[in-house]
PDB file of N, CA and C in Angstrom:
ATOM      1  N   MET A 255     -17.399   5.990  67.616  1.00  0.00           N
ATOM      2  CA  MET A 255     -15.978   5.958  67.384  1.00  0.00           C
ATOM      3  C   MET A 255     -15.319   4.598  67.545  1.00  0.00           C
ATOM      4  N   ASN A 256     -14.341   4.238  66.613  1.00  0.00           N
ATOM      5  CA  ASN A 256     -13.796   2.955  66.901  1.00  0.00           C
ATOM      6  C   ASN A 256     -12.737   2.845  67.936  1.00  0.00           C
ATOM      7  N   SER A 257     -12.724   1.849  68.733  1.00  0.00           N
ATOM      8  CA  SER A 257     -11.652   1.676  69.830  1.00  0.00           C
ATOM      9  C   SER A 257     -10.344   1.289  69.043  1.00  0.00           C
ATOM     10  N   PRO A 258      -9.304   1.537  69.694  1.00  0.00           N
ATOM     11  CA  PRO A 258      -8.087   1.213  68.971  1.00  0.00           C
ATOM     12  C   PRO A 258      -7.903  -0.280  68.491  1.00  0.00           C
ATOM     13  N   GLN A 259      -8.665  -1.219  69.060  1.00  0.00           N
ATOM     14  CA  GLN A 259      -8.625  -2.491  68.468  1.00  0.00           C
ATOM     15  C   GLN A 259      -9.550  -2.772  67.386  1.00  0.00           C
ATOM     16  N   GLU A 260     -10.394  -1.848  67.093  1.00  0.00           N
ATOM     17  CA  GLU A 260     -11.337  -2.044  65.951  1.00  0.00           C
ATOM     18  C   GLU A 260     -10.975  -1.307  64.779  1.00  0.00           C
ATOM     19  N   LEU A 261     -11.009  -1.952  63.630  1.00  0.00           N
ATOM     20  CA  LEU A 261     -10.602  -1.248  62.320  1.00  0.00           C
ATOM     21  C   LEU A 261     -11.817  -0.967  61.519  1.00  0.00           C
ATOM     22  N   SER A 262     -11.751   0.162  61.059  1.00  0.00           N
ATOM     23  CA  SER A 262     -12.747   0.567  60.137  1.00  0.00           C
ATOM     24  C   SER A 262     -12.735  -0.377  58.834  1.00  0.00           C
ATOM     25  N   HIS A 263     -13.960  -0.334  58.054  1.00  0.00           N
ATOM     26  CA  HIS A 263     -14.102  -1.124  56.890  1.00  0.00           C
ATOM     27  C   HIS A 263     -12.840  -0.718  55.854  1.00  0.00           C
ATOM     28  N   GLU A 264     -12.558   0.525  55.901  1.00  0.00           N
ATOM     29  CA  GLU A 264     -11.511   1.080  54.985  1.00  0.00           C
ATOM     30  C   GLU A 264     -10.173   0.638  55.395  1.00  0.00           C
ATOM     31  N   ASP A 265      -9.970   0.616  56.758  1.00  0.00           N
ATOM     32  CA  ASP A 265      -8.615   0.071  57.293  1.00  0.00           C
ATOM     33  C   ASP A 265      -8.480  -1.316  56.995  1.00  0.00           C
ATOM     34  N   MET A 266      -9.525  -2.043  57.146  1.00  0.00           N
ATOM     35  CA  MET A 266      -9.367  -3.609  56.971  1.00  0.00           C
ATOM     36  C   MET A 266      -9.149  -3.834  55.496  1.00  0.00           C
ATOM     37  N   LEU A 267      -9.694  -3.064  54.546  1.00  0.00           N
ATOM     38  CA  LEU A 267      -9.410  -3.204  53.044  1.00  0.00           C
ATOM     39  C   LEU A 267      -8.001  -2.863  52.666  1.00  0.00           C
ATOM     40  N   ARG A 268      -7.455  -1.881  53.385  1.00  0.00           N
ATOM     41  CA  ARG A 268      -6.164  -1.358  53.221  1.00  0.00           C
ATOM     42  C   ARG A 268      -5.053  -2.545  53.752  1.00  0.00           C
ATOM     43  N   VAL A 269      -5.536  -3.134  54.842  1.00  0.00           N
ATOM     44  CA  VAL A 269      -4.626  -4.223  55.218  1.00  0.00           C
ATOM     45  C   VAL A 269      -4.742  -5.412  54.393  1.00  0.00           C
ATOM     46  N   LYS A 270      -5.931  -5.634  53.928  1.00  0.00           N
ATOM     47  CA  LYS A 270      -6.054  -6.854  52.937  1.00  0.00           C
ATOM     48  C   LYS A 270      -5.460  -6.682  51.622  1.00  0.00           C
ATOM     49  N   LEU A 271      -5.394  -5.263  51.317  1.00  0.00           N
ATOM     50  CA  LEU A 271      -4.760  -4.976  50.059  1.00  0.00           C
ATOM     51  C   LEU A 271      -3.268  -5.132  50.082  1.00  0.00           C
ATOM     52  N   GLU A 272      -2.589  -4.844  51.159  1.00  0.00           N
ATOM     53  CA  GLU A 272      -1.261  -5.108  51.409  1.00  0.00           C
ATOM     54  C   GLU A 272      -0.792  -6.484  51.487  1.00  0.00           C
ATOM     55  N   VAL A 273      -1.687  -7.401  52.045  1.00  0.00           N
ATOM     56  CA  VAL A 273      -1.446  -8.814  52.053  1.00  0.00           C
ATOM     57  C   VAL A 273      -1.540  -9.363  50.642  1.00  0.00           C
ATOM     58  N   LEU A 274      -2.490  -8.934  49.817  1.00  0.00           N
ATOM     59  CA  LEU A 274      -2.635  -9.217  48.379  1.00  0.00           C
ATOM     60  C   LEU A 274      -1.544  -8.995  47.650  1.00  0.00           C
ATOM     61  N   ARG A 275      -1.145  -7.695  47.810  1.00  0.00           N
ATOM     62  CA  ARG A 275       0.106  -7.189  47.032  1.00  0.00           C
ATOM     63  C   ARG A 275       1.422  -8.001  47.514  1.00  0.00           C
ATOM     64  N   GLN A 276       1.468  -8.314  48.534  1.00  0.00           N
ATOM     65  CA  GLN A 276       2.657  -9.130  48.980  1.00  0.00           C
ATOM     66  C   GLN A 276       2.561 -10.687  48.402  1.00  0.00           C
ATOM     67  N   LYS A 277       1.357 -11.172  48.413  1.00  0.00           N
ATOM     68  CA  LYS A 277       1.162 -12.390  47.794  1.00  0.00           C
ATOM     69  C   LYS A 277       1.574 -12.458  46.258  1.00  0.00           C
ATOM     70  N   HIS A 278       1.047 -11.367  45.602  1.00  0.00           N
ATOM     71  CA  HIS A 278       1.378 -11.081  44.216  1.00  0.00           C
ATOM     72  C   HIS A 278       2.820 -10.941  43.881  1.00  0.00           C
ATOM     73  N   ARG A 279       3.705 -10.322  44.887  1.00  0.00           N
ATOM     74  CA  ARG A 279       5.075 -10.282  44.627  1.00  0.00           C
ATOM     75  C   ARG A 279       5.783 -11.620  44.992  1.00  0.00           C
ATOM     76  N   ASP A 280       5.223 -12.317  45.839  1.00  0.00           N
ATOM     77  CA  ASP A 280       5.729 -13.617  46.174  1.00  0.00           C
ATOM     78  C   ASP A 280       5.602 -14.620  44.957  1.00  0.00           C
ATOM     79  N   LEU A 281       4.346 -14.422  44.250  1.00  0.00           N
ATOM     80  CA  LEU A 281       4.150 -15.231  43.083  1.00  0.00           C
ATOM     81  C   LEU A 281       5.090 -15.012  41.948  1.00  0.00           C
ATOM     82  N   ASP A 282       5.415 -13.608  41.833  1.00  0.00           N
ATOM     83  CA  ASP A 282       6.399 -13.186  40.838  1.00  0.00           C
ATOM     84  C   ASP A 282       7.808 -13.879  41.054  1.00  0.00           C
ATOM     85  N   GLU A 283       8.147 -13.965  42.292  1.00  0.00           N
ATOM     86  CA  GLU A 283       9.483 -14.477  42.619  1.00  0.00           C
ATOM     87  C   GLU A 283       9.398 -15.958  42.484  1.00  0.00           C
ATOM     88  N   ALA A 284       8.260 -16.614  42.775  1.00  0.00           N
ATOM     89  CA  ALA A 284       8.120 -18.087  42.600  1.00  0.00           C
ATOM     90  C   ALA A 284       8.245 -18.379  41.063  1.00  0.00           C
ATOM     91  N   ILE A 285       7.453 -17.711  40.302  1.00  0.00           N
ATOM     92  CA  ILE A 285       7.464 -17.792  38.846  1.00  0.00           C
ATOM     93  C   ILE A 285       8.854 -17.774  38.313  1.00  0.00           C
ATOM     94  N   ALA A 286       9.504 -16.625  38.702  1.00  0.00           N
ATOM     95  CA  ALA A 286      10.760 -16.369  38.126  1.00  0.00           C
ATOM     96  C   ALA A 286      11.773 -17.608  38.460  1.00  0.00           C
ATOM     97  N   ALA A 287      11.717 -18.075  39.622  1.00  0.00           N
ATOM     98  CA  ALA A 287      12.562 -19.194  40.087  1.00  0.00           C
ATOM     99  C   ALA A 287      12.251 -20.429  39.362  1.00  0.00           C
ATOM    100  N   LEU A 288      10.975 -20.674  39.020  1.00  0.00           N
ATOM    101  CA  LEU A 288      10.628 -21.851  38.354  1.00  0.00           C
ATOM    102  C   LEU A 288      11.079 -21.841  36.815  1.00  0.00           C
ATOM    103  N   GLN A 289      10.882 -20.676  36.300  1.00  0.00           N
ATOM    104  CA  GLN A 289      11.268 -20.396  34.919  1.00  0.00           C
ATOM    105  C   GLN A 289      12.768 -20.527  34.806  1.00  0.00           C
ATOM    106  N   GLU A 290      13.612 -20.347  35.762  1.00  0.00           N
ATOM    107  CA  GLU A 290      15.017 -20.624  35.688  1.00  0.00           C
ATOM    108  C   GLU A 290      15.337 -22.092  35.648  1.00  0.00           C
ATOM    109  N   GLN A 291      14.329 -22.946  36.116  1.00  0.00           N
ATOM    110  CA  GLN A 291      14.678 -24.388  36.243  1.00  0.00           C
ATOM    111  C   GLN A 291      14.479 -25.074  34.873  1.00  0.00           C
ATOM    112  N   GLY A 292      13.767 -24.317  34.019  1.00  0.00           N
ATOM    113  CA  GLY A 292      13.727 -24.957  32.697  1.00  0.00           C
ATOM    114  C   GLY A 292      12.085 -25.244  32.391  1.00  0.00           C
ATOM    115  N   PRO A 293      11.957 -26.004  31.250  1.00  0.00           N
ATOM    116  CA  PRO A 293      10.600 -26.246  30.742  1.00  0.00           C
ATOM    117  C   PRO A 293       9.797 -27.273  31.534  1.00  0.00           C
ATOM    118  N   GLY A 294      10.419 -28.067  32.483  1.00  0.00           N
ATOM    119  CA  GLY A 294       9.670 -29.027  33.240  1.00  0.00           C
ATOM    120  C   GLY A 294       8.594 -28.536  34.245  1.00  0.00           C
ATOM    121  N   ALA A 295       8.574 -27.253  34.493  1.00  0.00           N
ATOM    122  CA  ALA A 295       7.737 -26.651  35.459  1.00  0.00           C
ATOM    123  C   ALA A 295       6.694 -25.874  34.938  1.00  0.00           C
ATOM    124  N   GLN A 296       6.404 -26.102  33.669  1.00  0.00           N
ATOM    125  CA  GLN A 296       5.480 -25.140  32.810  1.00  0.00           C
ATOM    126  C   GLN A 296       4.038 -25.309  33.333  1.00  0.00           C
ATOM    127  N   LEU A 297       3.533 -26.466  33.816  1.00  0.00           N
ATOM    128  CA  LEU A 297       2.260 -26.686  34.515  1.00  0.00           C
ATOM    129  C   LEU A 297       2.025 -25.795  35.597  1.00  0.00           C
ATOM    130  N   THR A 298       3.068 -25.945  36.509  1.00  0.00           N
ATOM    131  CA  THR A 298       3.087 -25.097  37.821  1.00  0.00           C
ATOM    132  C   THR A 298       3.150 -23.671  37.513  1.00  0.00           C
ATOM    133  N   ILE A 299       3.844 -23.253  36.577  1.00  0.00           N
ATOM    134  CA  ILE A 299       4.031 -21.749  36.149  1.00  0.00           C
ATOM    135  C   ILE A 299       2.653 -21.338  35.690  1.00  0.00           C
ATOM    136  N   GLN A 300       1.995 -22.147  34.933  1.00  0.00           N
ATOM    137  CA  GLN A 300       0.708 -21.649  34.230  1.00  0.00           C
ATOM    138  C   GLN A 300      -0.342 -21.442  35.498  1.00  0.00           C
ATOM    139  N   ARG A 301      -0.189 -22.393  36.379  1.00  0.00           N
ATOM    140  CA  ARG A 301      -1.187 -22.356  37.620  1.00  0.00           C
ATOM    141  C   ARG A 301      -0.879 -21.147  38.523  1.00  0.00           C
ATOM    142  N   LEU A 302       0.425 -20.868  38.643  1.00  0.00           N
ATOM    143  CA  LEU A 302       0.900 -19.578  39.531  1.00  0.00           C
ATOM    144  C   LEU A 302       0.475 -18.332  38.782  1.00  0.00           C
ATOM    145  N   LYS A 303       0.624 -18.299  37.533  1.00  0.00           N
ATOM    146  CA  LYS A 303       0.229 -17.092  36.771  1.00  0.00           C
ATOM    147  C   LYS A 303      -1.152 -16.941  36.766  1.00  0.00           C
ATOM    148  N   LYS A 304      -2.129 -17.954  36.883  1.00  0.00           N
ATOM    149  CA  LYS A 304      -3.538 -17.798  36.902  1.00  0.00           C
ATOM    150  C   LYS A 304      -3.764 -17.226  38.209  1.00  0.00           C
ATOM    151  N   GLU A 305      -3.242 -17.701  39.230  1.00  0.00           N
ATOM    152  CA  GLU A 305      -3.379 -17.251  40.662  1.00  0.00           C
ATOM    153  C   GLU A 305      -2.986 -15.740  40.693  1.00  0.00           C
ATOM    154  N   LYS A 306      -1.967 -15.413  39.942  1.00  0.00           N
ATOM    155  CA  LYS A 306      -1.471 -14.056  39.915  1.00  0.00           C
ATOM    156  C   LYS A 306      -2.370 -13.105  39.463  1.00  0.00           C
ATOM    157  N   LEU A 307      -3.107 -13.543  38.308  1.00  0.00           N
ATOM    158  CA  LEU A 307      -4.010 -12.722  37.648  1.00  0.00           C
ATOM    159  C   LEU A 307      -5.393 -12.563  38.523  1.00  0.00           C
ATOM    160  N   ARG A 308      -5.579 -13.669  39.125  1.00  0.00           N
ATOM    161  CA  ARG A 308      -6.826 -13.587  40.097  1.00  0.00           C
ATOM    162  C   ARG A 308      -6.605 -12.598  41.254  1.00  0.00           C
ATOM    163  N   LEU A 309      -5.292 -12.701  41.782  1.00  0.00           N
ATOM    164  CA  LEU A 309      -4.914 -11.673  42.822  1.00  0.00           C
ATOM    165  C   LEU A 309      -4.868 -10.289  42.269  1.00  0.00           C
ATOM    166  N   LYS A 310      -4.455 -10.111  41.119  1.00  0.00           N
ATOM    167  CA  LYS A 310      -4.362  -8.748  40.437  1.00  0.00           C
ATOM    168  C   LYS A 310      -5.833  -8.111  40.265  1.00  0.00           C
ATOM    169  N   ASP A 311      -6.895  -9.034  39.898  1.00  0.00           N
ATOM    170  CA  ASP A 311      -8.138  -8.568  39.828  1.00  0.00           C
ATOM    171  C   ASP A 311      -8.805  -8.288  41.209  1.00  0.00           C
ATOM    172  N   HIS A 312      -8.435  -9.164  42.197  1.00  0.00           N
ATOM    173  CA  HIS A 312      -8.910  -8.738  43.546  1.00  0.00           C
ATOM    174  C   HIS A 312      -8.379  -7.516  44.101  1.00  0.00           C
ATOM    175  N   ILE A 313      -6.955  -7.232  43.827  1.00  0.00           N
ATOM    176  CA  ILE A 313      -6.458  -5.886  44.058  1.00  0.00           C
ATOM    177  C   ILE A 313      -6.994  -4.751  43.554  1.00  0.00           C
ATOM    178  N   ALA A 314      -7.407  -4.884  42.278  1.00  0.00           N
ATOM    179  CA  ALA A 314      -8.037  -3.807  41.434  1.00  0.00           C
ATOM    180  C   ALA A 314      -9.477  -3.480  42.103  1.00  0.00           C
ATOM    181  N   ARG A 315     -10.165  -4.517  42.392  1.00  0.00           N
ATOM    182  CA  ARG A 315     -11.468  -4.377  42.981  1.00  0.00           C
ATOM    183  C   ARG A 315     -11.375  -3.525  44.267  1.00  0.00           C
ATOM    184  N   ILE A 316     -10.467  -3.949  45.187  1.00  0.00           N
ATOM    185  CA  ILE A 316     -10.231  -3.328  46.524  1.00  0.00           C
ATOM    186  C   ILE A 316      -9.728  -1.779  46.217  1.00  0.00           C
ATOM    187  N   GLU A 317      -8.909  -1.725  45.353  1.00  0.00           N
ATOM    188  CA  GLU A 317      -8.429  -0.217  45.051  1.00  0.00           C
ATOM    189  C   GLU A 317      -9.612   0.616  44.491  1.00  0.00           C
ATOM    190  N   ASP A 318     -10.427  -0.016  43.734  1.00  0.00           N
ATOM    191  CA  ASP A 318     -11.538   0.871  43.241  1.00  0.00           C
ATOM    192  C   ASP A 318     -12.625   1.262  44.449  1.00  0.00           C
ATOM    193  N   GLU A 319     -12.622   0.167  45.313  1.00  0.00           N
ATOM    194  CA  GLU A 319     -13.495   0.462  46.576  1.00  0.00           C
ATOM    195  C   GLU A 319     -12.835   1.620  47.284  1.00  0.00           C
ATOM    196  N   LEU A 320     -11.601   1.721  47.407  1.00  0.00           N
ATOM    197  CA  LEU A 320     -10.995   2.634  48.380  1.00  0.00           C
ATOM    198  C   LEU A 320     -10.856   4.028  47.622  1.00  0.00           C
ATOM    199  N   THR A 321     -10.840   4.093  46.375  1.00  0.00           N
ATOM    200  CA  THR A 321     -10.743   5.186  45.401  1.00  0.00           C
ATOM    201  C   THR A 321     -12.174   5.892  45.374  1.00  0.00           C
ATOM    202  N   PRO A 322     -12.426   7.118  45.893  1.00  0.00           N
ATOM    203  CA  PRO A 322     -13.737   7.565  45.765  1.00  0.00           C
ATOM    204  C   PRO A 322     -14.005   8.068  44.321  1.00  0.00           C
ATOM    205  N   ASP A 323     -15.311   8.005  43.980  1.00  0.00           N
ATOM    206  CA  ASP A 323     -15.582   8.428  42.582  1.00  0.00           C
ATOM    207  C   ASP A 323     -15.581   9.933  42.491  1.00  0.00           C
ATOM    208  N   ILE A 324     -14.944  10.402  41.467  1.00  0.00           N
ATOM    209  CA  ILE A 324     -14.943  11.795  41.207  1.00  0.00           C
ATOM    210  C   ILE A 324     -15.842  12.056  40.051  1.00  0.00           C
ATOM    211  N   ILE A 325     -16.768  12.988  40.325  1.00  0.00           N
ATOM    212  CA  ILE A 325     -17.714  13.423  39.402  1.00  0.00           C
ATOM    213  C   ILE A 325     -17.167  14.548  38.656  1.00  0.00           C
ATOM    214  N   ALA A 326     -17.045  14.406  37.264  1.00  0.00           N
ATOM    215  CA  ALA A 326     -16.497  15.397  36.455  1.00  0.00           C
ATOM    216  C   ALA A 326     -17.291  16.474  36.077  1.00  0.00           C
TER     217      ALA A 326
END
């Protein structure tokens, strides 16, 4: 049995998932703010969008790991 200070693997994944989702939302806000500034920030916007996609993939992998396979 885990002590109160020890997290199970699933609990750690859930915490990591929430952190990644927050980073994803933060990138959304940063991209929106840069887009309002005009075309001068396109390179930065592209970089942030790439990072956002990377986070989305990582989030999907963790969600898949947390979701049990259902045999039909």
